[in-house]
Tab-separated table of C-alpha atoms in Angstrom:
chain	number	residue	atom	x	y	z
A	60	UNK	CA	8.912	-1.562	3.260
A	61	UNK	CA	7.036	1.927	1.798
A	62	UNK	CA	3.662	0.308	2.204
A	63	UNK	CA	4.241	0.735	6.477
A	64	UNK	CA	4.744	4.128	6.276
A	65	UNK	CA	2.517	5.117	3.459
A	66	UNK	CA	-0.231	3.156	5.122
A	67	UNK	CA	0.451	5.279	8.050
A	68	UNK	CA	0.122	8.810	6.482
A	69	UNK	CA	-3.005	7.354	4.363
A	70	UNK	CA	-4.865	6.427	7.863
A	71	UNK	CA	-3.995	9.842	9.182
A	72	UNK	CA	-5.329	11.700	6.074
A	73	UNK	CA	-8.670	9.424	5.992
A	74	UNK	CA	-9.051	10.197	9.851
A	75	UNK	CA	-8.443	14.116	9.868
A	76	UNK	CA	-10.632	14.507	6.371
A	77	UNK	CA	-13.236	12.578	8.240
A	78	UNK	CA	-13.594	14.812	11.142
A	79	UNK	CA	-12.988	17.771	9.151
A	80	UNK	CA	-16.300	16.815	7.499
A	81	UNK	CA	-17.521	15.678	10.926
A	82	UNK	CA	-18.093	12.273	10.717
A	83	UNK	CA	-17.478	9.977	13.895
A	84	UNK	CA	-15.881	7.548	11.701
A	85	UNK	CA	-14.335	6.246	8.403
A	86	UNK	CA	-16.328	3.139	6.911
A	87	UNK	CA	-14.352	2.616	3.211
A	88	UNK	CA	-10.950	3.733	1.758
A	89	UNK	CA	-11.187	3.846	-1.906
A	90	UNK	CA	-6.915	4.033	-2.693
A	91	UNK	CA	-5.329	4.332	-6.382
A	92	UNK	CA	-2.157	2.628	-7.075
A	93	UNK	CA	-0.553	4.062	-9.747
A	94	UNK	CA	1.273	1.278	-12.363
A	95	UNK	CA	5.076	2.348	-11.801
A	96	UNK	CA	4.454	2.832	-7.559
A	97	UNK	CA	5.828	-0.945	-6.305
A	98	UNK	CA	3.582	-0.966	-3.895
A	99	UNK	CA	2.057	-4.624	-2.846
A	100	UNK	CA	-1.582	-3.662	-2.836
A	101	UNK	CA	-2.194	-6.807	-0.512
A	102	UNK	CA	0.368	-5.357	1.837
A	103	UNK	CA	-0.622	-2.197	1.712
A	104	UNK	CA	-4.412	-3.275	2.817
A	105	UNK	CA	-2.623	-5.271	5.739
A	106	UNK	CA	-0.751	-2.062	6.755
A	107	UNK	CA	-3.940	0.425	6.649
A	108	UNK	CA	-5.418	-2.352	8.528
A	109	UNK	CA	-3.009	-2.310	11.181
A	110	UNK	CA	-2.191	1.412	11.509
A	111	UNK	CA	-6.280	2.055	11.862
A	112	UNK	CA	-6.326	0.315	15.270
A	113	UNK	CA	-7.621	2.651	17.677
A	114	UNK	CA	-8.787	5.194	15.569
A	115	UNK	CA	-11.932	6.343	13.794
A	116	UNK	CA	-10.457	4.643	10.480
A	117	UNK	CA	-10.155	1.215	12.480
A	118	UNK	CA	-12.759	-1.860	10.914
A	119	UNK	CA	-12.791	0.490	7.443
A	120	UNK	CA	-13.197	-1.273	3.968
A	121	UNK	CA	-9.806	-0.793	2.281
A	122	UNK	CA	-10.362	-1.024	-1.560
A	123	UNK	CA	-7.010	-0.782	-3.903
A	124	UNK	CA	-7.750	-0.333	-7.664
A	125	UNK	CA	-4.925	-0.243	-9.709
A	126	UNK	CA	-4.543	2.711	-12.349
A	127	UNK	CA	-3.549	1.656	-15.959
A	128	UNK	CA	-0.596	0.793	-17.277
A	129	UNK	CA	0.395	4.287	-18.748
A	130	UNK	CA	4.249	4.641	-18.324
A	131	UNK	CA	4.217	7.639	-19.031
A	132	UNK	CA	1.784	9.150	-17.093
A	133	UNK	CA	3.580	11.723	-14.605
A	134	UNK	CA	0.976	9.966	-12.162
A	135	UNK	CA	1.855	6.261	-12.554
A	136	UNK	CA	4.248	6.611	-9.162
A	137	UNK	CA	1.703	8.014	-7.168
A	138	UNK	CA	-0.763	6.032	-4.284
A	139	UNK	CA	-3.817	8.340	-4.050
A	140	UNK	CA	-6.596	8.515	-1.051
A	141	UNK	CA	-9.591	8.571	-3.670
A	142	UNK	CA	-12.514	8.589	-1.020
């Protein structure tokens, strides 16, 4: 399953870019699933929503939008951390 361990990095990156900027927590997760990625957008909420337990990420929004349907976009693999 790649949405367990992307969901895992993603949580990490939301938590250390919010205290970097020194917030106390993370309220929303705006991600961007590009077209070609396979990745289960429900699942990957679920995941970010489990691997957030316990840290300043946990009780976050998680909000998926999917990018276009551009094959050839060198991005349309990619899951981003928008906001």
């Amino acid at each position: 399953m790649h949405e367990r361990r992307l969901a895992q990095d993603l949580v990490r990156s939301a938590g250390l870019a919010a205290l970097e900027d020194g917030a106390s927590r993370v309220s929303a997760l705006r991600l961007r699933i590009g077209s070609a990625s396979h990745i289960d957008p429900e699942s990957l909420r679920g995941q970010v929503e489990w691997w957030s337990h316990g840290t300043i990420v946990e009780g976050a929004i998680v909000m998926v939008d999917k990018a276009g349907t551009e094959v050839d976009d060198r991005h349309s693999e990619d899951v981003t951390l928008v906001s």
